[in-house]
Amino acid sequence: FWDVHTETPLHTCKGHSHWILFLAWSHDGKRVASGCKNSQIRIWEADSGKQLCVLSGHRKWITWLSWQPMHKDGECRYLASGSKDGDIRVWDTISARILRVLSGHLQNVTCVRWGGEGLLYTASQDRTIKVWSAEDGKLCRTLQGHGHWVNTMALNTDYVIRTGAFDPAKSSVSPSGDAAALAAMALERYNQAKGSSKELLVSGSDDFT
């Protein structure tokens, strides 16, 4: 963890035994998830750099981490991970247990997006994008059309999901309250940003489209 103003490290977090491949801040800014090449995910407390838990279950290295949006999870408790083993796992980072395993991709999972309408979007080198229900893990649909690996995805709601209850226009004010209050603030911002339209997904592939 770095202080970008003084250009000095605040904390050095040790625990991984292989290359760290992905980092993801929780939407409340209190924790960081890290995934490495030996298939482990570790959760760190941002203020102290203390390791909170280790999440083990994937068989190959971690390719993506995505927290549930704050307006669905004011505690910022749930995390989805993708791996080269082809699976997506949904974790409870407080109890350090797996809630569900989403299987269906035939190759490496390259990208995971946790949308704001209760859906998980996952892309793979099998040239497909799968859409899952985040609540029960059921496969809703498979999007086919790319001619090569699907490398990346973005939602038109990514920005408001990432910022959650924190309104950059009021950056001098840090939102306070319990998890329910933060979730309500995040939901209000999400609805304002999305308006009456649905979430839109865009994907990019090795097929040049």
Short mmCIF file of C-alpha atoms in Angstrom, two decimals:
data_model
loop_
_atom_site.label_atom_id
_atom_site.label_comp_id
_atom_site.label_asym_id
_atom_site.label_seq_id
_atom_site.Cartn_x
_atom_site.Cartn_y
_atom_site.Cartn_z
CA PHE A 1 0.00 0.00 0.00
CA TRP A 2 1.46 3.34 -1.08
CA ASP A 3 1.08 6.92 0.05
CA VAL A 4 1.12 8.57 -3.38
CA HIS A 5 1.77 12.01 -1.87
CA THR A 6 4.94 11.10 0.03
CA GLU A 7 5.86 8.32 -2.47
CA THR A 8 6.50 5.93 0.42
CA PRO A 9 4.93 2.59 1.33
CA LEU A 10 2.33 2.52 4.10
CA HIS A 11 2.18 -1.28 4.43
CA THR A 12 3.91 -4.23 2.86
CA CYS A 13 1.61 -7.24 2.86
CA LYS A 14 3.28 -10.63 2.77
CA GLY A 15 1.67 -14.04 2.50
CA HIS A 16 1.48 -14.99 -1.17
CA SER A 17 4.04 -17.51 -2.34
CA HIS A 18 3.74 -16.79 -6.07
CA TRP A 19 3.17 -13.90 -8.48
CA ILE A 20 0.27 -11.62 -7.61
CA LEU A 21 -1.87 -11.31 -10.73
CA PHE A 22 -4.93 -9.30 -9.69
CA LEU A 23 -6.01 -6.76 -7.06
CA ALA A 24 -9.48 -5.41 -6.29
CA TRP A 25 -10.55 -2.83 -3.70
CA SER A 26 -13.85 -3.43 -1.92
CA HIS A 27 -16.37 -0.71 -2.75
CA ASP A 28 -16.19 0.76 0.76
CA GLY A 29 -12.42 1.15 0.46
CA LYS A 30 -11.78 -0.87 3.62
CA ARG A 31 -10.37 -4.08 2.18
CA VAL A 32 -8.34 -5.31 -0.76
CA ALA A 33 -8.52 -8.73 -2.39
CA SER A 34 -5.43 -10.15 -4.09
CA GLY A 35 -5.18 -13.22 -6.30
CA CYS A 36 -2.00 -15.05 -7.25
CA LYS A 37 -0.58 -17.73 -9.49
CA ASN A 38 -0.79 -20.46 -6.85
CA SER A 39 -4.64 -20.17 -6.95
CA GLN A 40 -5.05 -18.40 -3.59
CA ILE A 41 -6.99 -15.23 -2.80
CA ARG A 42 -6.10 -13.17 0.24
CA ILE A 43 -8.14 -10.40 1.86
CA TRP A 44 -6.28 -7.50 3.48
CA GLU A 45 -7.39 -4.70 5.79
CA ALA A 46 -6.53 -1.43 4.07
CA ASP A 47 -5.92 0.67 7.21
CA SER A 48 -3.41 -1.72 8.75
CA GLY A 49 -2.27 -4.05 5.99
CA LYS A 50 -3.34 -6.99 8.16
CA GLN A 51 -4.32 -10.21 6.42
CA LEU A 52 -7.93 -11.05 7.24
CA CYS A 53 -8.38 -14.40 5.51
CA VAL A 54 -7.21 -16.77 2.79
CA LEU A 55 -9.66 -18.12 0.21
CA SER A 56 -8.61 -21.46 -1.29
CA GLY A 57 -10.46 -23.61 -3.79
CA HIS A 58 -9.38 -22.78 -7.33
CA ARG A 59 -7.15 -25.34 -9.03
CA LYS A 60 -5.20 -22.89 -11.21
CA TRP A 61 -4.18 -19.27 -11.01
CA ILE A 62 -6.55 -16.36 -10.42
CA THR A 63 -7.40 -14.27 -13.47
CA TRP A 64 -10.04 -11.84 -12.14
CA LEU A 65 -11.69 -10.58 -8.94
CA SER A 66 -14.96 -8.66 -8.71
CA TRP A 67 -16.81 -7.47 -5.57
CA GLN A 68 -20.59 -7.42 -5.39
CA PRO A 69 -21.90 -3.86 -5.94
CA MET A 70 -22.44 -1.87 -2.75
CA HIS A 71 -26.13 -1.25 -3.42
CA LYS A 72 -26.62 -5.04 -3.22
CA ASP A 73 -24.16 -5.61 -0.38
CA GLY A 74 -23.56 -2.71 1.99
CA GLU A 75 -21.07 -4.77 3.99
CA CYS A 76 -18.95 -5.41 0.88
CA ARG A 77 -18.89 -9.03 1.93
CA TYR A 78 -19.15 -11.03 -1.30
CA LEU A 79 -16.48 -11.53 -3.94
CA ALA A 80 -16.45 -13.37 -7.26
CA SER A 81 -13.26 -14.83 -8.70
CA GLY A 82 -12.33 -16.23 -12.09
CA SER A 83 -9.51 -18.64 -12.76
CA LYS A 84 -7.55 -20.42 -15.45
CA ASP A 85 -9.32 -23.59 -14.19
CA GLY A 86 -12.46 -22.37 -16.02
CA ASP A 87 -14.57 -21.90 -12.88
CA ILE A 88 -16.02 -18.85 -11.19
CA ARG A 89 -16.33 -18.97 -7.43
CA VAL A 90 -18.44 -16.73 -5.22
CA TRP A 91 -17.01 -16.19 -1.75
CA ASP A 92 -18.16 -14.93 1.62
CA THR A 93 -15.06 -12.98 2.65
CA ILE A 94 -16.19 -12.65 6.27
CA SER A 95 -16.60 -16.37 6.95
CA ALA A 96 -13.92 -17.27 4.35
CA ARG A 97 -16.08 -19.89 2.65
CA ILE A 98 -17.24 -20.68 -0.86
CA LEU A 99 -20.91 -19.93 -1.47
CA ARG A 100 -21.15 -21.42 -4.95
CA VAL A 101 -19.09 -22.61 -7.89
CA LEU A 102 -20.17 -21.62 -11.40
CA SER A 103 -18.98 -24.16 -13.96
CA GLY A 104 -19.61 -24.16 -17.68
CA HIS A 105 -16.72 -22.45 -19.42
CA LEU A 106 -14.49 -24.82 -21.38
CA GLN A 107 -11.32 -22.75 -21.06
CA ASN A 108 -9.65 -20.04 -18.99
CA VAL A 109 -11.94 -17.38 -17.50
CA THR A 110 -10.53 -14.05 -18.66
CA CYS A 111 -12.88 -11.46 -17.13
CA VAL A 112 -15.62 -11.24 -14.48
CA ARG A 113 -18.06 -8.35 -14.06
CA TRP A 114 -20.56 -8.26 -11.17
CA GLY A 115 -23.43 -6.19 -12.54
CA GLY A 116 -25.87 -4.01 -10.66
CA GLU A 117 -29.02 -5.95 -11.58
CA GLY A 118 -28.17 -9.23 -9.87
CA LEU A 119 -26.20 -10.76 -12.73
CA LEU A 120 -22.62 -11.99 -13.05
CA TYR A 121 -20.98 -11.72 -16.47
CA THR A 122 -18.02 -13.96 -17.25
CA ALA A 123 -15.84 -14.14 -20.36
CA SER A 124 -13.56 -16.93 -21.45
CA GLN A 125 -11.04 -18.14 -23.97
CA ASP A 126 -13.78 -20.54 -25.10
CA ARG A 127 -15.12 -17.53 -27.10
CA THR A 128 -18.29 -17.19 -25.00
CA ILE A 129 -19.72 -14.83 -22.41
CA LYS A 130 -21.95 -16.41 -19.80
CA VAL A 131 -24.55 -14.58 -17.75
CA TRP A 132 -25.34 -16.01 -14.31
CA SER A 133 -27.80 -15.24 -11.55
CA ALA A 134 -25.67 -13.97 -8.67
CA GLU A 135 -28.31 -15.07 -6.16
CA ASP A 136 -28.39 -18.79 -6.93
CA GLY A 137 -25.63 -19.32 -9.51
CA LYS A 138 -27.95 -20.49 -12.28
CA LEU A 139 -26.84 -19.92 -15.86
CA CYS A 140 -29.21 -17.42 -17.47
CA ARG A 141 -27.78 -17.26 -20.99
CA THR A 142 -24.67 -17.76 -23.09
CA LEU A 143 -23.60 -15.04 -25.52
CA GLN A 144 -21.91 -16.45 -28.61
CA GLY A 145 -20.57 -14.62 -31.63
CA HIS A 146 -16.89 -13.86 -31.09
CA GLY A 147 -14.50 -15.78 -33.32
CA HIS A 148 -11.65 -15.93 -30.81
CA TRP A 149 -10.90 -15.49 -27.10
CA VAL A 150 -13.00 -12.93 -25.26
CA ASN A 151 -10.46 -10.84 -23.35
CA THR A 152 -12.36 -8.05 -21.66
CA MET A 153 -15.80 -6.68 -20.81
CA ALA A 154 -17.21 -3.40 -19.54
CA LEU A 155 -20.62 -2.31 -18.29
CA ASN A 156 -22.09 1.13 -18.83
CA THR A 157 -22.65 1.17 -15.04
CA ASP A 158 -19.04 0.33 -14.11
CA TYR A 159 -18.26 3.81 -12.82
CA VAL A 160 -21.21 4.15 -10.46
CA ILE A 161 -20.76 0.57 -9.25
CA ARG A 162 -17.10 1.25 -8.51
CA THR A 163 -17.81 4.45 -6.59
CA GLY A 164 -20.81 3.03 -4.70
CA ALA A 165 -22.05 5.42 -2.01
CA PHE A 166 -19.15 7.82 -2.59
CA ASP A 167 -20.19 10.78 -4.72
CA PRO A 168 -17.09 12.35 -6.34
CA ALA A 169 -18.98 15.66 -6.60
CA LYS A 170 -18.94 15.68 -2.78
CA SER A 171 -15.44 14.29 -2.41
CA SER A 172 -14.75 16.24 0.78
CA VAL A 173 -17.52 14.31 2.53
CA SER A 174 -17.10 10.64 3.38
CA PRO A 175 -20.45 8.87 3.66
CA SER A 176 -21.16 7.42 7.05
CA GLY A 177 -23.73 5.04 8.45
CA ASP A 178 -24.35 1.34 8.75
CA ALA A 179 -24.26 -1.11 5.87
CA ALA A 180 -27.94 -0.62 5.09
CA ALA A 181 -27.55 3.17 4.89
CA LEU A 182 -24.53 2.88 2.59
CA ALA A 183 -26.38 0.40 0.39
CA ALA A 184 -29.32 2.82 0.13
CA MET A 185 -27.02 5.68 -0.87
CA ALA A 186 -25.31 3.49 -3.45
CA LEU A 187 -28.67 2.35 -4.84
CA GLU A 188 -29.83 5.94 -5.25
CA ARG A 189 -26.67 6.83 -7.19
CA TYR A 190 -26.94 3.65 -9.28
CA ASN A 191 -30.55 4.33 -10.26
CA GLN A 192 -29.76 7.93 -11.14
CA ALA A 193 -26.86 6.88 -13.36
CA LYS A 194 -28.70 4.03 -15.06
CA GLY A 195 -31.98 5.87 -15.51
CA SER A 196 -34.79 3.89 -17.12
CA SER A 197 -32.52 1.86 -19.39
CA LYS A 198 -31.02 -1.57 -18.75
CA GLU A 199 -27.38 -2.30 -18.12
CA LEU A 200 -25.38 -2.56 -21.32
CA LEU A 201 -22.38 -4.85 -21.76
CA VAL A 202 -19.55 -4.44 -24.26
CA SER A 203 -16.95 -7.12 -24.96
CA GLY A 204 -13.57 -7.21 -26.69
CA SER A 205 -11.90 -10.18 -28.32
CA ASP A 206 -8.82 -11.46 -30.11
CA ASP A 207 -11.03 -11.53 -33.22
CA PHE A 208 -10.42 -7.73 -33.50
CA THR A 209 -14.02 -6.86 -32.51
#
